[in-house]
Amino acid sequence: MAKEVIRQHLPLMEEEGRAAATDDDTGRDRHYLPDVPDEDPYQAGHRTCAGCGPAIEYRWVLKAAGQDTVVAGPTGCMYVANSTYLCTPYTVPWAHTPIASGGSFTAGVAAGYEALIRKGRHPGPYPNIIVMAGDGSASDIGLGSISGALYRNHDALFICYDNECYANTGIQVSPTTPYAGMTTFTPFGKAIPEGKSLPPKNLAKMMAEGHPHCYVATTTVGYPVDLMNKTRKGLNHHGAAFMHCFTPCQKGWVYQTSMTVEIGRRVVEAGLFPVWEYDPAERKYHYFHPPVQRPVTDYLAMQGRFGHMLPEHIASIQIQANRNWEDIGMDVPAELREGEDPAKHLRLREETYSMPLNRGVGG
Ligand SMILES: Cc1ncc(C[n+]2csc(CCOP(=O)(O)OP(=O)(O)O)c2C)c(N)n1
Ligand code: SF4
Ligand SMILES: [Mg+2]
């Protein structure tokens, strides 16, 4: 007789944490210390760049998932920089997949565990099965295989770590590279002064709208507990789940190494990366409303990849951010509405913008 497949349930972390809250001048708790697990299935000793956003995301996802986890990684920085001959930073089973087949490989792993458990050939409960694919893989070369796995509802968590470029092969443009983001394939010049002229693909909304039975969420490395809780919710969901995580790439985006987490918050506070959850039971989106709303220049000017932007390019990004604020049900403050006018801007490199308190660190 077939054995029952027992599923695990990972508890969510307290949003309040155990430390005393101390707000900074923008109302953010800078001493937030939640009860996160001590274990790190993604250990130190890998070879990603200092300040690598995807490495932070890998660490927090696996911290949230724990030891009873199986991970797949399609080709990209997080395969190449994490695995050298006979050496990886994982304390859990990990496998590399070709860049196009992260979804189909993971679907096979999920179906395989179900079958082994039913036949009594795998003793434990159903493990946490995760694939973490770059944006080039998840939104472009491997999109079909992930969409297929979501559609067939395999019980696994499919993650896109989004550094907005094909980083590993030399920072080339990908479908999620933002408008005006300079890459080695979208240099700015006389013919195309903004560098990249197309808007980015809205991958997470595509996944939620296209696979309405799946749990889908967006998050960033600026919100560690949100990232870890959404990882756990995705794993607890019985069926397929997709998480889109914004992960700055220090090398490709050209910013101070210590600013990765800050940039992960600012992109949300600038209205350029809405953080939300799609609940398949209710078929509804739940949007995070950040307490701070900033002009897009506060985000753009921290990064060298936008340094060439002209006033009209900045204004068009502010228009996009203001639409995002409206889409998530927030008012657009007058200052941000004024930013839709190119006459209100200078070239980006001449704009004044706010820097975080620790601006000197790593400078
Ligand atoms: C079918 C195929 N095309 C191209 C490549 C070359 N390639 C290796 S890594 C990579 C970049 C992947 O980008 P992304 O998925 O965004 O991950 P990142 O490197 O940014 O972490 C590319 C294009 C490949 N391995 N396979
Ligand atoms: S190039 Fe970017 S994504 Fe790749 S290891 Fe360096 S910081 Fe990380
Ligand atoms: Mg990438």
Coordinates of C-alpha atoms and ligand atoms in Angstrom, one line a residue:
M1 CA 0.0 0.0 0.0
A2 CA 1.3 3.5 -0.8
K3 CA 2.7 5.4 2.1
E4 CA 1.4 8.8 3.0
V5 CA 3.4 11.9 2.0
I6 CA 3.9 13.9 5.2
R7 CA 4.4 17.6 4.6
Q8 CA 6.3 19.9 7.0
H9 CA 5.2 23.2 8.3
L10 CA 7.7 26.0 9.0
P11 CA 6.6 28.6 11.6
L12 CA 6.7 32.2 10.6
M13 CA 9.1 34.6 12.4
E14 CA 7.9 37.3 14.7
E15 CA 7.8 40.6 12.8
E16 CA 8.5 42.5 16.1
G17 CA 11.7 40.7 17.1
R18 CA 13.1 40.6 20.6
A19 CA 15.3 43.7 20.7
A20 CA 14.3 47.1 21.8
A21 CA 13.1 49.2 18.9
T22 CA 15.1 52.3 18.2
D23 CA 13.8 54.4 15.3
D24 CA 16.2 56.4 13.0
D25 CA 15.3 59.8 11.6
T26 CA 13.1 58.2 8.9
G27 CA 11.2 56.0 11.4
R28 CA 13.1 52.8 10.6
D29 CA 14.1 50.4 13.3
R30 CA 17.8 50.1 12.9
H31 CA 18.3 47.6 15.7
Y32 CA 15.8 45.0 14.6
L33 CA 16.8 41.6 15.9
P34 CA 14.3 38.9 15.2
D35 CA 14.7 35.3 16.3
V36 CA 16.2 34.0 13.1
P37 CA 17.7 30.5 13.1
D38 CA 21.5 30.2 13.8
E39 CA 22.0 27.5 11.1
D40 CA 23.3 28.5 7.7
P41 CA 22.9 25.8 5.1
Y42 CA 24.6 28.3 2.8
Q43 CA 28.0 28.8 4.5
A44 CA 30.8 31.3 4.2
G45 CA 33.6 30.4 1.8
H46 CA 31.9 31.0 -1.6
R47 CA 33.4 33.3 -4.2
T48 CA 30.8 35.9 -5.0
C49 CA 31.8 39.6 -5.0
A50 CA 31.8 41.5 -1.7
G51 CA 28.3 42.9 -1.1
C52 CA 26.7 40.5 -3.6
G53 CA 22.9 40.7 -3.3
P54 CA 22.2 37.2 -4.6
A55 CA 24.5 35.7 -2.0
I56 CA 22.6 37.5 0.8
E57 CA 19.4 36.2 -0.7
Y58 CA 20.7 32.6 -0.9
R59 CA 21.9 32.8 2.7
W60 CA 18.6 34.0 4.1
V61 CA 16.4 31.7 2.0
L62 CA 18.3 28.7 3.2
K63 CA 18.4 29.9 6.7
A64 CA 14.6 30.1 6.6
A65 CA 14.3 26.7 4.9
G66 CA 16.7 24.8 7.2
Q67 CA 18.6 21.5 6.8
D68 CA 15.8 19.3 5.4
T69 CA 16.2 21.1 2.0
V70 CA 17.2 20.2 -1.5
V71 CA 18.4 23.1 -3.8
A72 CA 18.8 23.5 -7.5
G73 CA 20.7 26.3 -9.2
P74 CA 20.6 27.0 -12.9
T75 CA 23.7 28.4 -14.5
G76 CA 24.5 32.0 -13.5
C77 CA 26.7 33.8 -10.9
M78 CA 25.2 31.7 -8.1
Y79 CA 26.2 28.5 -9.8
V80 CA 29.6 29.6 -11.0
A81 CA 30.8 31.6 -8.0
N82 CA 29.5 29.0 -5.5
S83 CA 30.9 25.9 -6.9
T84 CA 34.5 25.2 -7.7
Y85 CA 36.0 21.8 -8.2
L86 CA 34.9 19.5 -5.4
C87 CA 33.7 22.4 -3.3
T88 CA 30.4 24.2 -2.5
P89 CA 29.2 26.3 0.4
Y90 CA 26.1 24.1 0.9
T91 CA 25.4 21.8 3.8
V92 CA 22.3 20.5 2.1
P93 CA 22.0 18.6 -1.2
W94 CA 22.5 20.9 -4.2
A95 CA 22.5 20.4 -7.9
H96 CA 23.4 22.6 -10.9
T97 CA 21.0 22.6 -13.8
P98 CA 21.4 24.0 -17.3
I99 CA 20.1 27.6 -17.4
A100 CA 17.0 26.7 -19.4
S101 CA 15.8 23.8 -17.2
G102 CA 15.6 25.0 -13.6
G103 CA 11.9 24.5 -13.7
S104 CA 11.8 21.1 -15.3
F105 CA 14.7 19.7 -13.2
T106 CA 13.0 20.9 -10.0
A107 CA 9.6 19.5 -11.1
G108 CA 11.4 16.1 -11.6
V109 CA 13.0 16.3 -8.1
A110 CA 9.5 17.1 -6.6
A111 CA 7.8 14.2 -8.5
G112 CA 10.7 11.9 -7.6
Y113 CA 10.4 12.6 -3.8
E114 CA 6.6 12.1 -3.9
A115 CA 7.1 8.7 -5.6
L116 CA 10.0 7.6 -3.3
I117 CA 8.0 8.4 -0.2
R118 CA 4.9 6.7 -1.5
K119 CA 6.9 3.6 -2.2
G120 CA 8.5 3.7 1.2
R121 CA 12.0 4.3 -0.2
H122 CA 12.5 7.7 1.4
P123 CA 12.0 7.7 5.1
G124 CA 11.5 11.3 6.1
P125 CA 8.8 13.8 5.4
Y126 CA 8.6 15.6 2.1
P127 CA 11.7 17.9 2.0
N128 CA 11.8 21.6 1.2
I129 CA 12.5 21.7 -2.6
I130 CA 13.8 25.0 -3.9
V131 CA 15.3 26.3 -7.1
M132 CA 17.0 29.7 -7.2
A133 CA 17.4 31.0 -10.8
G134 CA 18.8 34.3 -12.0
D135 CA 16.6 36.8 -13.9
G136 CA 18.2 35.7 -17.2
S137 CA 17.2 32.1 -16.4
A138 CA 13.8 32.8 -14.8
S139 CA 12.5 35.6 -17.0
D140 CA 14.1 34.7 -20.3
I141 CA 16.0 31.5 -21.2
G142 CA 14.3 29.2 -18.6
L143 CA 11.0 31.0 -18.4
G144 CA 9.1 28.2 -20.2
S145 CA 10.4 25.5 -17.9
I146 CA 9.5 27.4 -14.7
S147 CA 6.0 28.3 -16.1
G148 CA 5.5 24.7 -17.0
A149 CA 6.3 23.5 -13.4
L150 CA 4.1 26.2 -11.9
Y151 CA 1.3 25.3 -14.2
R152 CA 1.6 21.6 -13.3
N153 CA 1.6 22.6 -9.6
H154 CA 4.7 20.7 -8.5
D155 CA 5.2 21.1 -4.7
A156 CA 8.4 23.3 -4.7
L157 CA 9.5 26.9 -4.3
F158 CA 10.7 28.5 -7.5
I159 CA 12.7 31.7 -6.9
C160 CA 14.0 34.3 -9.2
Y161 CA 17.0 36.2 -7.7
D162 CA 16.9 39.3 -9.8
N163 CA 20.1 41.3 -10.3
E164 CA 18.6 42.8 -13.4
C165 CA 21.3 41.6 -15.8
Y166 CA 23.0 38.5 -17.1
A167 CA 25.8 39.1 -14.6
N168 CA 27.9 36.0 -14.9
T169 CA 28.7 36.5 -18.5
G170 CA 29.7 40.1 -18.1
I171 CA 26.7 42.2 -17.1
Q172 CA 24.6 41.9 -20.3
V173 CA 21.0 43.3 -20.6
S174 CA 18.2 40.9 -19.5
P175 CA 14.4 41.4 -19.7
T176 CA 14.3 42.7 -16.1
T177 CA 17.0 45.4 -16.7
P178 CA 15.3 48.7 -15.9
Y179 CA 14.7 51.4 -18.4
A180 CA 17.9 53.5 -18.7
G181 CA 20.0 50.8 -16.9
M182 CA 23.4 50.7 -18.5
T183 CA 24.8 47.2 -19.3
T184 CA 27.5 46.0 -21.6
F185 CA 24.8 45.4 -24.3
T186 CA 23.0 48.7 -23.6
P187 CA 25.7 51.3 -23.5
F188 CA 24.5 54.9 -23.7
G189 CA 25.5 57.1 -26.6
K190 CA 24.3 59.6 -29.1
A191 CA 21.8 57.2 -30.8
I192 CA 20.3 55.9 -27.5
P193 CA 21.2 58.4 -24.8
E194 CA 19.2 56.5 -22.1
G195 CA 21.1 53.2 -22.7
K196 CA 18.3 50.8 -22.3
S197 CA 15.1 52.0 -24.0
L198 CA 12.6 49.2 -23.2
P199 CA 10.7 48.9 -19.9
P200 CA 11.5 45.8 -17.8
K201 CA 9.4 42.6 -18.0
N202 CA 7.0 42.4 -15.0
L203 CA 7.9 38.8 -14.2
A204 CA 6.1 38.4 -10.9
K205 CA 2.8 39.7 -12.1
M206 CA 3.1 37.5 -15.2
M207 CA 3.6 34.5 -12.9
A208 CA 0.7 35.4 -10.6
E209 CA -1.7 36.2 -13.4
G210 CA -0.7 33.3 -15.5
H211 CA -0.7 30.7 -12.7
P212 CA -3.6 31.8 -10.4
H213 CA -3.4 28.6 -8.3
C214 CA 0.2 29.3 -7.1
Y215 CA 1.4 31.4 -4.2
V216 CA 3.4 34.3 -5.6
A217 CA 5.3 37.0 -3.7
T218 CA 7.9 39.7 -4.3
T219 CA 10.5 40.8 -1.8
T220 CA 14.0 42.3 -1.6
V221 CA 17.2 41.9 0.4
G222 CA 16.2 45.2 2.1
Y223 CA 13.6 43.3 4.2
P224 CA 15.2 40.1 5.6
V225 CA 12.3 38.9 7.8
D226 CA 9.8 39.5 4.9
L227 CA 12.1 37.5 2.6
M228 CA 12.5 34.7 5.1
N229 CA 8.8 34.5 6.0
K230 CA 7.8 34.5 2.3
T231 CA 10.3 31.7 1.8
R232 CA 8.5 29.7 4.5
K233 CA 5.0 30.6 3.2
G234 CA 6.1 29.5 -0.2
L235 CA 7.4 26.2 1.2
N236 CA 4.3 25.7 3.4
H237 CA 2.0 26.2 0.4
H238 CA 1.0 22.8 -0.9
G239 CA 1.7 23.1 -4.6
A240 CA 3.9 25.4 -6.6
A241 CA 5.1 28.8 -5.3
F242 CA 7.1 31.5 -7.0
M243 CA 9.1 34.3 -5.3
H244 CA 10.7 37.2 -7.1
C245 CA 13.5 38.7 -5.0
F246 CA 15.3 42.0 -5.9
T247 CA 19.0 41.4 -5.3
P248 CA 21.5 44.3 -6.1
C249 CA 24.6 43.3 -8.0
Q250 CA 27.5 45.4 -6.7
K251 CA 29.7 44.8 -9.7
G252 CA 27.1 45.3 -12.4
W253 CA 25.3 48.3 -10.8
V254 CA 28.4 50.1 -9.6
Y255 CA 27.7 51.2 -6.0
Q256 CA 29.4 51.2 -2.6
T257 CA 29.8 47.6 -1.4
S258 CA 28.1 48.2 1.9
M259 CA 24.9 49.6 0.3
T260 CA 23.3 46.4 -0.9
V261 CA 20.6 46.2 1.8
E262 CA 20.0 49.9 1.7
I263 CA 19.4 49.8 -2.0
G264 CA 17.0 46.8 -1.4
R265 CA 14.9 49.2 0.8
R266 CA 15.3 52.3 -1.4
V267 CA 13.9 50.6 -4.5
V268 CA 10.7 50.0 -2.6
E269 CA 10.7 53.4 -1.0
A270 CA 11.2 55.0 -4.4
G271 CA 8.1 53.1 -5.8
L272 CA 10.1 51.1 -8.3
F273 CA 9.7 47.6 -6.9
P274 CA 6.3 47.0 -5.3
V275 CA 6.4 44.3 -2.5
W276 CA 3.4 42.1 -2.4
E277 CA 1.9 38.7 -1.9
Y278 CA -0.7 37.0 -4.1
D279 CA -2.9 34.6 -2.1
P280 CA -4.3 31.9 -4.4
A281 CA -7.1 31.0 -2.0
E282 CA -8.6 34.5 -2.1
R283 CA -7.1 35.2 -5.6
K284 CA -6.1 38.6 -4.2
Y285 CA -2.9 40.8 -4.0
H286 CA -1.8 42.1 -0.7
Y287 CA 0.5 45.1 -1.1
F288 CA 3.2 46.4 1.4
H289 CA 2.8 50.2 1.9
P290 CA 6.3 51.5 2.8
P291 CA 6.3 54.2 5.5
V292 CA 8.7 56.4 3.5
Q293 CA 8.1 57.6 -0.1
R294 CA 11.2 59.0 -1.8
P295 CA 11.9 60.6 -5.2
V296 CA 13.4 58.1 -7.6
T297 CA 16.7 60.1 -7.6
D298 CA 17.4 58.9 -4.1
Y299 CA 17.6 55.4 -5.5
L300 CA 19.1 56.0 -9.0
A301 CA 21.9 58.4 -7.9
M302 CA 23.5 55.7 -5.7
Q303 CA 24.3 53.6 -8.7
G304 CA 26.8 54.2 -11.5
R305 CA 24.7 52.3 -14.1
F306 CA 22.3 55.3 -14.1
G307 CA 24.9 58.0 -14.0
H308 CA 24.4 59.0 -17.7
M309 CA 20.6 59.8 -17.3
L310 CA 19.2 63.1 -18.6
P311 CA 16.3 65.0 -17.1
E312 CA 13.7 63.5 -19.4
H313 CA 14.9 60.0 -18.5
I314 CA 14.6 60.7 -14.8
A315 CA 11.1 62.2 -15.3
S316 CA 9.9 59.1 -17.2
I317 CA 11.1 56.9 -14.3
Q318 CA 9.3 59.1 -11.8
I319 CA 6.1 58.7 -13.9
Q320 CA 6.5 55.0 -13.7
A321 CA 7.0 55.1 -10.0
N322 CA 4.0 57.3 -9.5
R323 CA 1.9 54.8 -11.4
N324 CA 3.2 52.0 -9.2
W325 CA 2.2 54.0 -6.1
E326 CA -1.4 54.4 -7.5
D327 CA -1.5 50.7 -8.4
I328 CA -0.7 49.7 -4.9
G329 CA -3.3 52.1 -3.5
M330 CA -1.1 54.8 -2.2
D331 CA -1.3 58.6 -2.7
V332 CA 1.4 60.3 -4.7
P333 CA 2.9 63.2 -2.7
A334 CA 3.1 66.6 -4.5
E335 CA 6.9 66.5 -4.6
L336 CA 6.9 63.2 -6.5
R337 CA 4.2 64.4 -8.9
E338 CA 6.3 67.5 -9.7
G339 CA 9.1 65.1 -10.5
E340 CA 7.2 64.0 -13.6
D341 CA 8.3 67.2 -15.3
P342 CA 11.7 67.0 -16.9
A343 CA 12.2 70.7 -16.1
K344 CA 12.4 69.8 -12.4
H345 CA 15.5 67.7 -13.0
L346 CA 19.2 68.1 -13.8
R347 CA 21.5 65.4 -15.3
L348 CA 21.5 62.6 -12.7
R349 CA 25.1 63.0 -11.8
E350 CA 24.3 66.7 -10.8
E351 CA 21.1 65.9 -8.8
T352 CA 21.2 66.3 -5.0
Y353 CA 19.9 63.2 -3.2
S354 CA 19.8 61.8 0.3
M355 CA 22.5 59.3 1.5
P356 CA 22.0 56.9 4.3
L357 CA 23.7 57.6 7.7
N358 CA 26.5 55.1 7.1
R359 CA 27.4 56.8 3.8
G360 CA 31.1 56.8 4.6
V361 CA 31.4 53.1 5.1
G362 CA 33.0 51.4 2.2
G363 CA 33.3 54.7 0.3
Ligands
LIG1 C1 21.5 28.1 -23.1 C2 22.6 28.9 -22.5 N1 22.8 30.2 -23.0 C3 23.8 31.0 -22.5 C4 24.6 30.5 -21.5 C5 25.7 31.4 -20.9 N2 25.4 31.9 -19.6 C6 26.0 31.3 -18.5 S1 25.6 32.1 -17.1 C7 24.7 33.3 -18.0 C8 24.1 34.5 -17.2 C9 22.9 34.1 -16.5 O1 22.2 35.2 -16.0 P1 21.2 35.1 -14.8 O2 20.3 34.0 -15.0 O3 20.6 36.5 -14.7 O4 22.2 34.9 -13.6 P2 23.3 35.8 -13.0 O5 24.6 35.5 -13.7 O6 22.9 37.2 -13.2 O7 23.4 35.5 -11.6 C10 24.7 33.0 -19.3 C11 24.0 33.9 -20.4 C12 24.3 29.2 -21.0 N3 25.1 28.7 -20.0 N4 23.4 28.5 -21.5
SF4_2 S1 28.7 39.9 -10.5 FE1 27.0 40.6 -9.2 S2 25.7 38.8 -8.9 FE2 27.7 38.1 -9.6 S3 28.8 37.6 -7.8 FE3 29.3 39.7 -8.3 S4 27.8 41.0 -7.2 FE4 27.1 38.8 -7.2
MG3 MG 20.9 38.0 -13.4

